[in-house]
mmCIF file with all atom_site columns, C-alpha atoms in Angstrom:
data_model
loop_
_atom_site.group_PDB
_atom_site.id
_atom_site.type_symbol
_atom_site.label_atom_id
_atom_site.label_alt_id
_atom_site.label_comp_id
_atom_site.label_asym_id
_atom_site.label_entity_id
_atom_site.label_seq_id
_atom_site.pdbx_PDB_ins_code
_atom_site.Cartn_x
_atom_site.Cartn_y
_atom_site.Cartn_z
_atom_site.occupancy
_atom_site.B_iso_or_equiv
_atom_site.pdbx_formal_charge
_atom_site.auth_seq_id
_atom_site.auth_comp_id
_atom_site.auth_asym_id
_atom_site.auth_atom_id
_atom_site.pdbx_PDB_model_num
ATOM 1   C CA . MET A 1 1   ? -19.769 120.196 160.550 1.00 91.00 ? 1   MET A CA 1
ATOM 2   C CA . ALA A 1 2   ? -23.133 121.916 161.068 1.00 92.00 ? 2   ALA A CA 1
ATOM 3   C CA . GLU A 1 3   ? -24.330 119.184 163.414 1.00 93.00 ? 3   GLU A CA 1
ATOM 4   C CA . LEU A 1 4   ? -21.200 119.426 165.562 1.00 92.00 ? 4   LEU A CA 1
ATOM 5   C CA . CYS A 1 5   ? -21.496 123.220 165.746 1.00 91.00 ? 5   CYS A CA 1
ATOM 6   C CA . ALA A 1 6   ? -25.169 122.909 166.726 1.00 92.00 ? 6   ALA A CA 1
ATOM 7   C CA . LEU A 1 7   ? -24.325 120.347 169.408 1.00 91.00 ? 7   LEU A CA 1
ATOM 8   C CA . ILE A 1 8   ? -21.569 122.512 170.885 1.00 88.00 ? 8   ILE A CA 1
ATOM 9   C CA . SER A 1 9   ? -23.889 125.532 170.743 1.00 88.00 ? 9   SER A CA 1
ATOM 10  C CA . ALA A 1 10  ? -26.592 123.639 172.632 1.00 90.00 ? 10  ALA A CA 1
ATOM 11  C CA . LEU A 1 11  ? -24.194 122.294 175.269 1.00 88.00 ? 11  LEU A CA 1
ATOM 12  C CA . ALA A 1 12  ? -22.639 125.724 175.763 1.00 85.00 ? 12  ALA A CA 1
ATOM 13  C CA . GLU A 1 13  ? -25.978 127.553 175.620 1.00 88.00 ? 13  GLU A CA 1
ATOM 14  C CA . VAL A 1 14  ? -24.469 129.951 173.076 1.00 89.00 ? 14  VAL A CA 1
ATOM 15  C CA . PRO A 1 15  ? -26.657 130.953 170.101 1.00 92.00 ? 15  PRO A CA 1
ATOM 16  C CA . ILE A 1 16  ? -25.503 130.451 166.523 1.00 93.00 ? 16  ILE A CA 1
ATOM 17  C CA . ASN A 1 17  ? -25.493 133.348 164.062 1.00 93.00 ? 17  ASN A CA 1
ATOM 18  C CA . GLN A 1 18  ? -28.402 132.722 161.689 1.00 94.00 ? 18  GLN A CA 1
ATOM 19  C CA . ASN A 1 19  ? -26.887 134.880 158.907 1.00 96.00 ? 19  ASN A CA 1
ATOM 20  C CA . ILE A 1 20  ? -24.227 132.276 158.205 1.00 97.00 ? 20  ILE A CA 1
ATOM 21  C CA . ALA A 1 21  ? -24.625 128.962 156.395 1.00 96.00 ? 21  ALA A CA 1
ATOM 22  C CA . ILE A 1 22  ? -22.163 126.127 156.929 1.00 96.00 ? 22  ILE A CA 1
ATOM 23  C CA . THR A 1 23  ? -21.401 123.033 154.917 1.00 95.00 ? 23  THR A CA 1
ATOM 24  C CA . GLY A 1 24  ? -18.794 120.345 155.141 1.00 93.00 ? 24  GLY A CA 1
ATOM 25  C CA . SER A 1 25  ? -17.889 117.123 156.784 1.00 94.00 ? 25  SER A CA 1
ATOM 26  C CA . VAL A 1 26  ? -15.792 116.807 159.913 1.00 93.00 ? 26  VAL A CA 1
ATOM 27  C CA . ASP A 1 27  ? -13.501 113.996 161.022 1.00 92.00 ? 27  ASP A CA 1
ATOM 28  C CA . GLN A 1 28  ? -13.116 112.692 164.579 1.00 90.00 ? 28  GLN A CA 1
ATOM 29  C CA . PHE A 1 29  ? -10.509 115.365 165.291 1.00 90.00 ? 29  PHE A CA 1
ATOM 30  C CA . GLY A 1 30  ? -12.671 118.319 164.217 1.00 89.00 ? 30  GLY A CA 1
ATOM 31  C CA . ARG A 1 31  ? -10.884 118.854 160.894 1.00 93.00 ? 31  ARG A CA 1
ATOM 32  C CA . ALA A 1 32  ? -13.004 120.047 157.971 1.00 95.00 ? 32  ALA A CA 1
ATOM 33  C CA . GLN A 1 33  ? -13.329 117.615 155.075 1.00 95.00 ? 33  GLN A CA 1
ATOM 34  C CA . PRO A 1 34  ? -14.476 118.418 151.520 1.00 94.00 ? 34  PRO A CA 1
ATOM 35  C CA . VAL A 1 35  ? -18.022 117.904 150.258 1.00 94.00 ? 35  VAL A CA 1
ATOM 36  C CA . GLY A 1 36  ? -19.732 117.898 146.869 1.00 95.00 ? 36  GLY A CA 1
ATOM 37  C CA . GLY A 1 37  ? -22.149 120.374 145.320 1.00 95.00 ? 37  GLY A CA 1
ATOM 38  C CA . LEU A 1 38  ? -20.467 123.336 146.967 1.00 95.00 ? 38  LEU A CA 1
ATOM 39  C CA . ASN A 1 39  ? -21.073 125.872 144.192 1.00 97.00 ? 39  ASN A CA 1
ATOM 40  C CA . GLU A 1 40  ? -24.787 125.065 144.172 1.00 97.00 ? 40  GLU A CA 1
ATOM 41  C CA . LYS A 1 41  ? -25.009 125.318 147.969 1.00 97.00 ? 41  LYS A CA 1
ATOM 42  C CA . ILE A 1 42  ? -23.323 128.727 147.996 1.00 97.00 ? 42  ILE A CA 1
ATOM 43  C CA . GLU A 1 43  ? -25.417 130.014 145.091 1.00 97.00 ? 43  GLU A CA 1
ATOM 44  C CA . GLY A 1 44  ? -28.633 128.814 146.767 1.00 97.00 ? 44  GLY A CA 1
ATOM 45  C CA . PHE A 1 45  ? -27.867 130.531 150.070 1.00 97.00 ? 45  PHE A CA 1
ATOM 46  C CA . PHE A 1 46  ? -26.662 133.662 148.292 1.00 98.00 ? 46  PHE A CA 1
ATOM 47  C CA . SER A 1 47  ? -29.928 133.803 146.345 1.00 97.00 ? 47  SER A CA 1
ATOM 48  C CA . ILE A 1 48  ? -31.945 133.703 149.573 1.00 97.00 ? 48  ILE A CA 1
ATOM 49  C CA . CYS A 1 49  ? -29.739 136.391 151.152 1.00 97.00 ? 49  CYS A CA 1
ATOM 50  C CA . GLN A 1 50  ? -30.068 138.538 148.044 1.00 96.00 ? 50  GLN A CA 1
ATOM 51  C CA . GLN A 1 51  ? -33.869 138.246 148.140 1.00 96.00 ? 51  GLN A CA 1
ATOM 52  C CA . ARG A 1 52  ? -33.872 139.256 151.807 1.00 95.00 ? 52  ARG A CA 1
ATOM 53  C CA . GLY A 1 53  ? -31.364 142.045 151.200 1.00 96.00 ? 53  GLY A CA 1
ATOM 54  C CA . LEU A 1 54  ? -27.602 141.722 151.488 1.00 95.00 ? 54  LEU A CA 1
ATOM 55  C CA . ASN A 1 55  ? -26.349 143.434 154.647 1.00 94.00 ? 55  ASN A CA 1
ATOM 56  C CA . GLY A 1 56  ? -22.664 142.505 154.814 1.00 94.00 ? 56  GLY A CA 1
ATOM 57  C CA . LYS A 1 57  ? -23.215 140.072 157.693 1.00 94.00 ? 57  LYS A CA 1
ATOM 58  C CA . GLN A 1 58  ? -24.226 137.052 155.607 1.00 97.00 ? 58  GLN A CA 1
ATOM 59  C CA . GLY A 1 59  ? -21.912 134.380 154.345 1.00 97.00 ? 59  GLY A CA 1
ATOM 60  C CA . VAL A 1 60  ? -21.033 130.730 153.990 1.00 97.00 ? 60  VAL A CA 1
ATOM 61  C CA . ILE A 1 61  ? -18.482 128.628 155.849 1.00 97.00 ? 61  ILE A CA 1
ATOM 62  C CA . ILE A 1 62  ? -16.882 125.969 153.653 1.00 97.00 ? 62  ILE A CA 1
ATOM 63  C CA . PRO A 1 63  ? -14.113 123.385 154.096 1.00 96.00 ? 63  PRO A CA 1
ATOM 64  C CA . ALA A 1 64  ? -10.742 124.822 153.046 1.00 96.00 ? 64  ALA A CA 1
ATOM 65  C CA . PRO A 1 65  ? -9.990  121.810 150.800 1.00 94.00 ? 65  PRO A CA 1
ATOM 66  C CA . ASN A 1 66  ? -13.001 122.823 148.661 1.00 94.00 ? 66  ASN A CA 1
ATOM 67  C CA . ALA A 1 67  ? -11.872 126.429 148.107 1.00 93.00 ? 67  ALA A CA 1
ATOM 68  C CA . ARG A 1 68  ? -9.748  125.691 145.050 1.00 93.00 ? 68  ARG A CA 1
ATOM 69  C CA . HIS A 1 69  ? -12.722 124.103 143.283 1.00 91.00 ? 69  HIS A CA 1
ATOM 70  C CA . LEU A 1 70  ? -15.071 127.090 143.534 1.00 94.00 ? 70  LEU A CA 1
ATOM 71  C CA . SER A 1 71  ? -16.619 128.368 140.326 1.00 95.00 ? 71  SER A CA 1
ATOM 72  C CA . LEU A 1 72  ? -19.136 130.991 141.393 1.00 96.00 ? 72  LEU A CA 1
ATOM 73  C CA . SER A 1 73  ? -21.330 133.413 139.484 1.00 96.00 ? 73  SER A CA 1
ATOM 74  C CA . GLN A 1 74  ? -20.180 136.977 138.923 1.00 96.00 ? 74  GLN A CA 1
ATOM 75  C CA . ASP A 1 75  ? -22.983 138.246 141.218 1.00 96.00 ? 75  ASP A CA 1
ATOM 76  C CA . ILE A 1 76  ? -21.468 136.366 144.151 1.00 96.00 ? 76  ILE A CA 1
ATOM 77  C CA . LEU A 1 77  ? -17.924 137.437 143.313 1.00 96.00 ? 77  LEU A CA 1
ATOM 78  C CA . ASP A 1 78  ? -19.058 141.071 143.138 1.00 96.00 ? 78  ASP A CA 1
ATOM 79  C CA . ALA A 1 79  ? -20.890 140.806 146.480 1.00 96.00 ? 79  ALA A CA 1
ATOM 80  C CA . VAL A 1 80  ? -17.798 139.296 148.121 1.00 96.00 ? 80  VAL A CA 1
ATOM 81  C CA . GLU A 1 81  ? -15.582 142.013 146.649 1.00 95.00 ? 81  GLU A CA 1
ATOM 82  C CA . GLN A 1 82  ? -17.992 144.697 147.927 1.00 96.00 ? 82  GLN A CA 1
ATOM 83  C CA . GLU A 1 83  ? -18.032 143.010 151.374 1.00 95.00 ? 83  GLU A CA 1
ATOM 84  C CA . GLN A 1 84  ? -21.776 142.374 151.144 1.00 97.00 ? 84  GLN A CA 1
ATOM 85  C CA . PHE A 1 85  ? -21.337 138.584 151.382 1.00 96.00 ? 85  PHE A CA 1
ATOM 86  C CA . ALA A 1 86  ? -18.522 136.438 152.776 1.00 96.00 ? 86  ALA A CA 1
ATOM 87  C CA . ILE A 1 87  ? -17.097 133.016 152.086 1.00 96.00 ? 87  ILE A CA 1
ATOM 88  C CA . TRP A 1 88  ? -14.903 131.635 154.846 1.00 96.00 ? 88  TRP A CA 1
ATOM 89  C CA . ALA A 1 89  ? -12.706 128.601 154.098 1.00 96.00 ? 89  ALA A CA 1
ATOM 90  C CA . ILE A 1 90  ? -11.956 126.832 157.379 1.00 95.00 ? 90  ILE A CA 1
ATOM 91  C CA . GLU A 1 91  ? -9.526  124.114 158.420 1.00 95.00 ? 91  GLU A CA 1
ATOM 92  C CA . GLY A 1 92  ? -11.561 122.867 161.379 1.00 93.00 ? 92  GLY A CA 1
ATOM 93  C CA . ILE A 1 93  ? -14.210 123.377 164.020 1.00 91.00 ? 93  ILE A CA 1
ATOM 94  C CA . GLU A 1 94  ? -12.007 125.851 165.907 1.00 90.00 ? 94  GLU A CA 1
ATOM 95  C CA . ASP A 1 95  ? -12.274 128.177 162.896 1.00 92.00 ? 95  ASP A CA 1
ATOM 96  C CA . ALA A 1 96  ? -16.060 127.817 162.568 1.00 93.00 ? 96  ALA A CA 1
ATOM 97  C CA . LEU A 1 97  ? -17.086 128.404 166.178 1.00 92.00 ? 97  LEU A CA 1
ATOM 98  C CA . PRO A 1 98  ? -15.892 132.032 166.431 1.00 92.00 ? 98  PRO A CA 1
ATOM 99  C CA . LEU A 1 99  ? -17.729 132.917 163.217 1.00 93.00 ? 99  LEU A CA 1
ATOM 100 C CA . LEU A 1 100 ? -20.933 131.223 164.353 1.00 94.00 ? 100 LEU A CA 1
ATOM 101 C CA . THR A 1 101 ? -20.979 132.176 168.045 1.00 90.00 ? 101 THR A CA 1
ATOM 102 C CA . ASN A 1 102 ? -19.334 135.604 168.205 1.00 84.00 ? 102 ASN A CA 1
ATOM 103 C CA . LEU A 1 103 ? -16.815 134.224 170.700 1.00 81.00 ? 103 LEU A CA 1
ATOM 104 C CA . VAL A 1 104 ? -13.124 134.244 169.875 1.00 73.00 ? 104 VAL A CA 1
ATOM 105 C CA . TRP A 1 105 ? -11.489 130.910 170.650 1.00 66.00 ? 105 TRP A CA 1
ATOM 106 C CA . ASP A 1 106 ? -8.018  131.493 172.050 1.00 61.00 ? 106 ASP A CA 1
ATOM 107 C CA . GLY A 1 107 ? -6.953  127.853 171.953 1.00 57.00 ? 107 GLY A CA 1
ATOM 108 C CA . GLU A 1 108 ? -6.238  127.770 175.685 1.00 55.00 ? 108 GLU A CA 1
ATOM 109 C CA . GLY A 1 109 ? -9.757  126.970 176.877 1.00 49.00 ? 109 GLY A CA 1
ATOM 110 C CA . ALA A 1 110 ? -11.001 130.539 177.340 1.00 48.00 ? 110 ALA A CA 1
ATOM 111 C CA . ASN A 1 111 ? -13.281 132.456 174.997 1.00 49.00 ? 111 ASN A CA 1
ATOM 112 C CA . TYR A 1 112 ? -14.028 136.133 174.841 1.00 47.00 ? 112 TYR A CA 1
ATOM 113 C CA . PRO A 1 113 ? -16.934 138.127 173.338 1.00 50.00 ? 113 PRO A CA 1
ATOM 114 C CA . ASP A 1 114 ? -15.740 140.215 170.413 1.00 48.00 ? 114 ASP A CA 1
ATOM 115 C CA . ALA A 1 115 ? -18.376 142.175 168.482 1.00 45.00 ? 115 ALA A CA 1
ATOM 116 C CA . ASP A 1 116 ? -15.810 143.241 165.874 1.00 48.00 ? 116 ASP A CA 1
ATOM 117 C CA . TYR A 1 117 ? -14.958 139.691 164.808 1.00 44.00 ? 117 TYR A CA 1
ATOM 118 C CA . PRO A 1 118 ? -15.782 139.015 161.113 1.00 45.00 ? 118 PRO A CA 1
ATOM 119 C CA . GLY A 1 119 ? -19.299 137.647 160.917 1.00 43.00 ? 119 GLY A CA 1
ATOM 120 C CA . ALA A 1 120 ? -20.070 138.744 164.473 1.00 41.00 ? 120 ALA A CA 1
ATOM 121 C CA . HIS A 1 121 ? -23.579 139.477 165.605 1.00 40.00 ? 121 HIS A CA 1
ATOM 122 C CA . SER A 1 122 ? -25.088 140.872 168.752 1.00 40.00 ? 122 SER A CA 1
ATOM 123 C CA . SER A 1 123 ? -26.669 138.078 170.716 1.00 39.00 ? 123 SER A CA 1
ATOM 124 C CA . GLY A 1 124 ? -27.132 139.715 174.074 1.00 38.00 ? 124 GLY A CA 1
ATOM 125 C CA . ASP A 1 125 ? -25.018 138.866 177.099 1.00 35.00 ? 125 ASP A CA 1
ATOM 126 C CA . THR A 1 126 ? -22.473 136.313 175.910 1.00 35.00 ? 126 THR A CA 1
ATOM 127 C CA . ALA A 1 127 ? -19.879 137.054 178.574 1.00 40.00 ? 127 ALA A CA 1
ATOM 128 C CA . GLY A 1 128 ? -21.279 134.381 180.886 1.00 42.00 ? 128 GLY A CA 1
ATOM 129 C CA . CYS A 1 129 ? -21.201 131.769 178.128 1.00 43.00 ? 129 CYS A CA 1
ATOM 130 C CA . SER A 1 130 ? -17.440 131.583 177.764 1.00 48.00 ? 130 SER A CA 1
ATOM 131 C CA . PRO A 1 131 ? -16.830 128.834 180.334 1.00 52.00 ? 131 PRO A CA 1
ATOM 132 C CA . SER A 1 132 ? -19.702 126.819 178.870 1.00 52.00 ? 132 SER A CA 1
ATOM 133 C CA . LEU A 1 133 ? -18.298 127.008 175.354 1.00 54.00 ? 133 LEU A CA 1
ATOM 134 C CA . SER A 1 134 ? -14.902 126.015 176.666 1.00 55.00 ? 134 SER A CA 1
ATOM 135 C CA . MET A 1 135 ? -16.408 123.047 178.497 1.00 53.00 ? 135 MET A CA 1
ATOM 136 C CA . ALA A 1 136 ? -18.518 121.988 175.498 1.00 57.00 ? 136 ALA A CA 1
ATOM 137 C CA . VAL A 1 137 ? -15.526 122.010 173.168 1.00 56.00 ? 137 VAL A CA 1
ATOM 138 C CA . THR A 1 138 ? -13.462 120.115 175.732 1.00 56.00 ? 138 THR A CA 1
ATOM 139 C CA . LEU A 1 139 ? -16.232 117.537 176.167 1.00 53.00 ? 139 LEU A CA 1
ATOM 140 C CA . ALA A 1 140 ? -16.392 117.129 172.403 1.00 56.00 ? 140 ALA A CA 1
ATOM 141 C CA . GLY A 1 141 ? -12.692 116.212 172.548 1.00 55.00 ? 141 GLY A CA 1
ATOM 142 C CA . LEU A 1 142 ? -11.610 118.942 170.165 1.00 53.00 ? 142 LEU A CA 1
ATOM 143 C CA . VAL A 1 143 ? -8.841  120.448 172.299 1.00 48.00 ? 143 VAL A CA 1
#
C-alpha cells in the first residue's frame, strides 16, 4: 500500500503527509489486504510520535480487515480517545490518498484541496495538483 501511494504521489507531484504511517498490502484493484505484526507496527510509530510530541496530526493507516484484531496499549487508546493520535482503517487506496495528500477524492476523477480533512496538512499550493492526482490514479488503473 505504501509503495502504491508513493508512486501515485510521485506521478501526481503531490507530497505525502509525513505525520502518517501506512501499512498493508494491496491487490491489483487497489483494495487493502491484511498484514501481520500490526500491533507492533502501531506501537512503534506511536512511540516515535510520543517522543517527538503528540500534536493530533499523527496517525496510522491500516487495512480494515485488520481492525478487529487490534490489541493496543492503554497509552495508545487514551491518545486516540483524546484525539492526539489517529488510527484509520481503510478499505482501499481511494481511502488512503485523501489522508496522505490532503486532497479529497470525489470518485469522479476530480480532487479538491481541503485543509479541514482529517489528517490534513498544509503543503503549499495543492490546487494545481488535482488534475495530476486524477491522472496518476487513472494511470494506475484504480478508477
